[in-house]
Amino acid sequence: MDVEITTIAAWKGGVGKTTLAYELAYLLDAVLVDFDWDAGGASKAWGYRHEVRQKAPLLDALESGRTPTPLSGGPRKPDLLPSHPDFAVNQPEPEELGEHLSRWAAEWGRPVVADTHPGGGDATYGAMSVSRCVVVPSVLATKELSALEGMLQEVPDYPLLLVPNMVRAPKAKHRRRFSELATEAQVPVATPIPWCTWIPDRQLRIAITSEPVPKRAADYADKVRAVADAVRQYS
């Protein structure tokens, strides 16, 4: 059974990768598989606390070879396979992780969105290798564009989709550079997602795009839905 796997990846931290992964997983009715072991990742945003759990579902599944059971997010959060800090030093080789992820998706019978740690680690390459679409959130600023350039050079054969993210009022030179990078790499670009001043301080666990959407989030939600549509239609 072929099940759609989408990976969210970026060679630079701080580009809004985890928030986008969370929202896309919710909109695509996908299991959010968290491969980011840092405390600021999707698992903590979801409300998961590894400190109070006796088991580590991700690590247990990788060690035992059994398919884990995702945690239910209910009607307003994505279902989750949470990460664990020890995953940082317990990552399988890329090929092995890709095989695990493909098998889990098939046995769940549902789409999967994999969030990853910034950069090109083993888990990131493994998830990307079995993905139908690799979503790359891209901030239009000097350091972030340099990281994007490096990523496009390192993984030119992966099914990438660039998403201008956290867009405020980018300088013309940054808009031009981003356009040049996308054109040179022949990578499609999705709908830009605007910068929202309230997102960094948001404490709610529910997806921003879950109904009812607050008025202040309406434009943001519309743009993320457009990105979700681009992921569905990616070929």
Short mmCIF file of C-alpha atoms in Angstrom, two decimals:
data_model
loop_
_atom_site.label_atom_id
_atom_site.label_comp_id
_atom_site.label_asym_id
_atom_site.label_seq_id
_atom_site.Cartn_x
_atom_site.Cartn_y
_atom_site.Cartn_z
CA MET A 1 0.00 0.00 0.00
CA ASP A 2 1.48 3.35 -1.06
CA VAL A 3 0.88 6.05 1.53
CA GLU A 4 1.95 9.65 1.08
CA ILE A 5 4.90 10.74 3.20
CA THR A 6 5.85 14.40 3.44
CA THR A 7 9.01 15.58 5.14
CA ILE A 8 9.57 19.11 6.44
CA ALA A 9 13.27 19.91 6.25
CA ALA A 10 15.58 22.92 6.34
CA TRP A 11 19.32 23.36 6.66
CA LYS A 12 18.78 26.35 8.99
CA GLY A 13 16.97 26.54 12.30
CA GLY A 14 14.48 29.27 13.14
CA VAL A 15 12.66 29.21 9.79
CA GLY A 16 9.30 28.06 11.16
CA LYS A 17 9.73 24.42 10.22
CA THR A 18 8.00 22.88 13.24
CA THR A 19 4.96 25.15 13.15
CA LEU A 20 4.49 24.41 9.46
CA ALA A 21 4.89 20.66 10.05
CA TYR A 22 2.28 20.78 12.82
CA GLU A 23 -0.26 22.63 10.68
CA LEU A 24 0.31 20.52 7.56
CA ALA A 25 -0.05 17.29 9.54
CA TYR A 26 -3.37 18.54 10.87
CA LEU A 27 -4.67 19.68 7.48
CA LEU A 28 -3.54 16.50 5.70
CA ASP A 29 -5.03 14.28 8.44
CA ALA A 30 -1.55 12.83 8.76
CA VAL A 31 0.39 11.32 11.62
CA LEU A 32 3.02 13.83 12.72
CA VAL A 33 6.26 11.88 13.21
CA ASP A 34 8.68 13.99 15.21
CA PHE A 35 12.34 13.34 14.42
CA ASP A 36 13.49 16.58 16.09
CA TRP A 37 14.95 15.72 19.48
CA ASP A 38 15.28 19.30 20.76
CA ALA A 39 12.95 20.52 23.51
CA GLY A 40 11.44 23.21 21.28
CA GLY A 41 10.07 20.70 18.77
CA ALA A 42 6.62 19.48 17.80
CA SER A 43 6.28 16.97 20.64
CA LYS A 44 6.46 19.64 23.33
CA ALA A 45 4.22 21.97 21.32
CA TRP A 46 1.67 19.14 21.16
CA GLY A 47 1.79 18.79 24.95
CA TYR A 48 3.92 15.64 25.18
CA ARG A 49 6.40 15.44 28.06
CA HIS A 50 8.90 12.61 27.84
CA GLU A 51 9.95 13.30 31.45
CA VAL A 52 6.70 11.90 32.83
CA ARG A 53 6.51 8.90 30.50
CA GLN A 54 7.90 5.46 31.23
CA LYS A 55 8.26 4.59 27.56
CA ALA A 56 9.73 6.32 24.54
CA PRO A 57 7.49 5.28 21.61
CA LEU A 58 9.91 6.31 18.85
CA LEU A 59 12.97 4.67 20.40
CA ASP A 60 11.00 1.56 21.40
CA ALA A 61 9.68 1.14 17.86
CA LEU A 62 13.11 1.47 16.31
CA GLU A 63 14.62 -1.03 18.75
CA SER A 64 11.83 -3.61 18.64
CA GLY A 65 10.93 -3.35 14.97
CA ARG A 66 7.26 -3.07 15.88
CA THR A 67 4.99 -0.39 14.46
CA PRO A 68 4.19 2.23 17.13
CA THR A 69 0.71 3.48 17.93
CA PRO A 70 0.39 7.26 17.41
CA LEU A 71 -0.98 9.37 20.23
CA SER A 72 -4.41 10.75 19.41
CA GLY A 73 -4.62 14.50 19.03
CA GLY A 74 -8.40 14.58 19.06
CA PRO A 75 -10.36 16.88 16.75
CA ARG A 76 -8.02 19.90 16.85
CA LYS A 77 -4.46 18.52 16.96
CA PRO A 78 -2.60 16.11 14.69
CA ASP A 79 -1.96 12.57 15.90
CA LEU A 80 1.66 12.27 17.03
CA LEU A 81 4.57 9.88 17.21
CA PRO A 82 6.68 11.86 19.72
CA SER A 83 10.42 12.26 19.69
CA HIS A 84 12.86 11.83 22.57
CA PRO A 85 16.14 13.57 23.46
CA ASP A 86 18.02 10.27 23.19
CA PHE A 87 17.06 10.03 19.52
CA ALA A 88 19.93 12.44 18.86
CA VAL A 89 22.44 9.62 19.45
CA ASN A 90 20.20 6.72 18.46
CA GLN A 91 19.37 7.55 14.86
CA PRO A 92 19.40 4.59 12.48
CA GLU A 93 21.21 4.83 9.17
CA PRO A 94 19.14 6.73 6.58
CA GLU A 95 18.13 3.64 4.62
CA GLU A 96 16.98 1.82 7.75
CA LEU A 97 14.99 4.79 9.02
CA GLY A 98 13.35 5.19 5.63
CA GLU A 99 12.28 1.55 5.72
CA HIS A 100 10.80 1.97 9.20
CA LEU A 101 8.91 5.10 8.21
CA SER A 102 7.51 3.53 5.04
CA ARG A 103 6.34 0.46 6.95
CA TRP A 104 4.71 2.52 9.68
CA ALA A 105 2.85 4.63 7.14
CA ALA A 106 1.63 1.54 5.31
CA GLU A 107 0.44 -0.16 8.49
CA TRP A 108 -1.24 3.00 9.74
CA GLY A 109 -2.87 3.42 6.33
CA ARG A 110 -2.59 7.19 6.68
CA PRO A 111 -0.46 10.03 5.35
CA VAL A 112 2.61 10.94 7.37
CA VAL A 113 4.29 14.29 7.94
CA ALA A 114 7.82 13.96 9.32
CA ASP A 115 9.34 16.93 11.13
CA THR A 116 13.12 16.90 11.26
CA HIS A 117 16.02 18.43 13.13
CA PRO A 118 17.63 21.39 11.31
CA GLY A 119 20.34 20.24 8.93
CA GLY A 120 21.06 17.09 7.01
CA GLY A 121 21.34 14.37 9.67
CA ASP A 122 20.67 10.66 9.19
CA ALA A 123 17.02 10.89 10.18
CA THR A 124 16.44 13.81 7.82
CA TYR A 125 17.99 12.01 4.86
CA GLY A 126 16.12 8.83 5.71
CA ALA A 127 12.75 10.57 5.86
CA MET A 128 13.44 12.58 2.72
CA SER A 129 14.40 9.46 0.78
CA VAL A 130 10.91 7.94 1.10
CA SER A 131 8.91 11.17 0.74
CA ARG A 132 6.73 12.13 -2.17
CA CYS A 133 7.29 15.77 -1.24
CA VAL A 134 9.93 17.53 0.87
CA VAL A 135 8.63 20.89 2.09
CA VAL A 136 11.38 23.44 2.66
CA PRO A 137 10.30 26.52 4.67
CA SER A 138 12.44 29.41 3.44
CA VAL A 139 12.95 32.72 5.19
CA LEU A 140 13.98 35.55 2.86
CA ALA A 141 17.03 36.83 4.73
CA THR A 142 20.78 36.65 4.18
CA LYS A 143 21.82 33.73 6.42
CA GLU A 144 18.68 31.74 5.71
CA LEU A 145 19.12 32.10 1.95
CA SER A 146 22.74 30.98 2.23
CA ALA A 147 21.57 27.85 4.04
CA LEU A 148 18.90 27.29 1.40
CA GLU A 149 21.50 27.59 -1.34
CA GLY A 150 23.59 24.93 0.36
CA MET A 151 20.61 22.62 0.72
CA LEU A 152 19.65 22.98 -2.94
CA GLN A 153 23.21 22.11 -3.93
CA GLU A 154 23.39 19.09 -1.61
CA VAL A 155 20.03 17.47 -2.37
CA PRO A 156 19.17 18.41 -5.98
CA ASP A 157 17.45 15.10 -6.73
CA TYR A 158 14.88 15.16 -3.95
CA PRO A 159 11.23 16.22 -4.57
CA LEU A 160 11.51 19.67 -3.00
CA LEU A 161 8.80 22.29 -2.57
CA LEU A 162 9.96 25.71 -1.37
CA VAL A 163 7.64 27.64 0.92
CA PRO A 164 8.55 31.30 1.59
CA ASN A 165 7.80 31.43 5.29
CA MET A 166 7.41 34.08 7.99
CA VAL A 167 7.36 36.68 5.23
CA ARG A 168 7.34 40.29 6.42
CA ALA A 169 8.57 42.89 3.93
CA PRO A 170 11.65 41.27 2.39
CA LYS A 171 14.24 43.40 0.71
CA ALA A 172 14.28 43.38 -3.06
CA LYS A 173 17.71 41.74 -3.11
CA HIS A 174 16.42 38.89 -0.97
CA ARG A 175 13.34 38.39 -3.13
CA ARG A 176 15.57 38.38 -6.19
CA ARG A 177 18.04 35.93 -4.65
CA PHE A 178 15.28 33.54 -3.62
CA SER A 179 13.80 33.64 -7.12
CA GLU A 180 17.23 32.97 -8.63
CA LEU A 181 17.82 29.98 -6.35
CA ALA A 182 14.43 28.45 -7.10
CA THR A 183 14.84 28.99 -10.85
CA GLU A 184 18.39 27.64 -10.98
CA ALA A 185 17.41 24.53 -9.03
CA GLN A 186 14.12 24.17 -10.96
CA VAL A 187 12.21 23.74 -7.70
CA PRO A 188 8.53 24.73 -7.42
CA VAL A 189 7.49 27.46 -4.99
CA ALA A 190 4.29 27.37 -2.93
CA THR A 191 2.16 30.20 -1.57
CA PRO A 192 4.13 32.49 0.79
CA ILE A 193 3.12 32.34 4.45
CA PRO A 194 3.04 35.70 6.27
CA TRP A 195 4.82 36.62 9.47
CA CYS A 196 2.43 36.72 12.42
CA THR A 197 3.65 38.54 15.50
CA TRP A 198 1.45 36.49 17.83
CA ILE A 199 2.65 33.00 16.84
CA PRO A 200 5.92 32.96 18.86
CA ASP A 201 4.00 33.71 22.09
CA ARG A 202 1.07 31.39 21.36
CA GLN A 203 0.50 28.78 24.11
CA LEU A 204 -2.52 26.90 22.75
CA ARG A 205 -1.83 23.30 21.71
CA ILE A 206 -4.50 23.14 19.02
CA ALA A 207 -3.65 23.67 15.37
CA ILE A 208 -4.01 27.26 14.22
CA THR A 209 -5.91 26.02 11.17
CA SER A 210 -8.46 24.06 13.21
CA GLU A 211 -12.00 25.39 13.16
CA PRO A 212 -13.10 27.84 14.29
CA VAL A 213 -10.14 29.87 13.12
CA PRO A 214 -9.69 33.15 15.06
CA LYS A 215 -10.11 36.29 12.98
CA ARG A 216 -6.49 37.33 13.44
CA ALA A 217 -5.36 33.95 12.06
CA ALA A 218 -7.65 33.87 9.02
CA ASP A 219 -5.08 35.01 6.46
CA TYR A 220 -2.40 32.75 7.90
CA ALA A 221 -4.76 29.76 7.83
CA ASP A 222 -5.73 30.45 4.22
CA LYS A 223 -2.08 30.51 3.15
CA VAL A 224 -1.21 27.30 5.00
CA ARG A 225 -4.23 25.58 3.45
CA ALA A 226 -2.89 26.63 0.04
CA VAL A 227 0.44 25.01 0.91
CA ALA A 228 -1.38 21.85 1.99
CA ASP A 229 -3.13 21.81 -1.40
CA ALA A 230 0.25 22.18 -3.12
CA VAL A 231 1.54 19.18 -1.17
CA ARG A 232 -1.50 17.10 -2.18
CA GLN A 233 -1.02 18.02 -5.82
CA TYR A 234 2.76 17.64 -5.87
CA SER A 235 4.14 15.49 -8.65
#
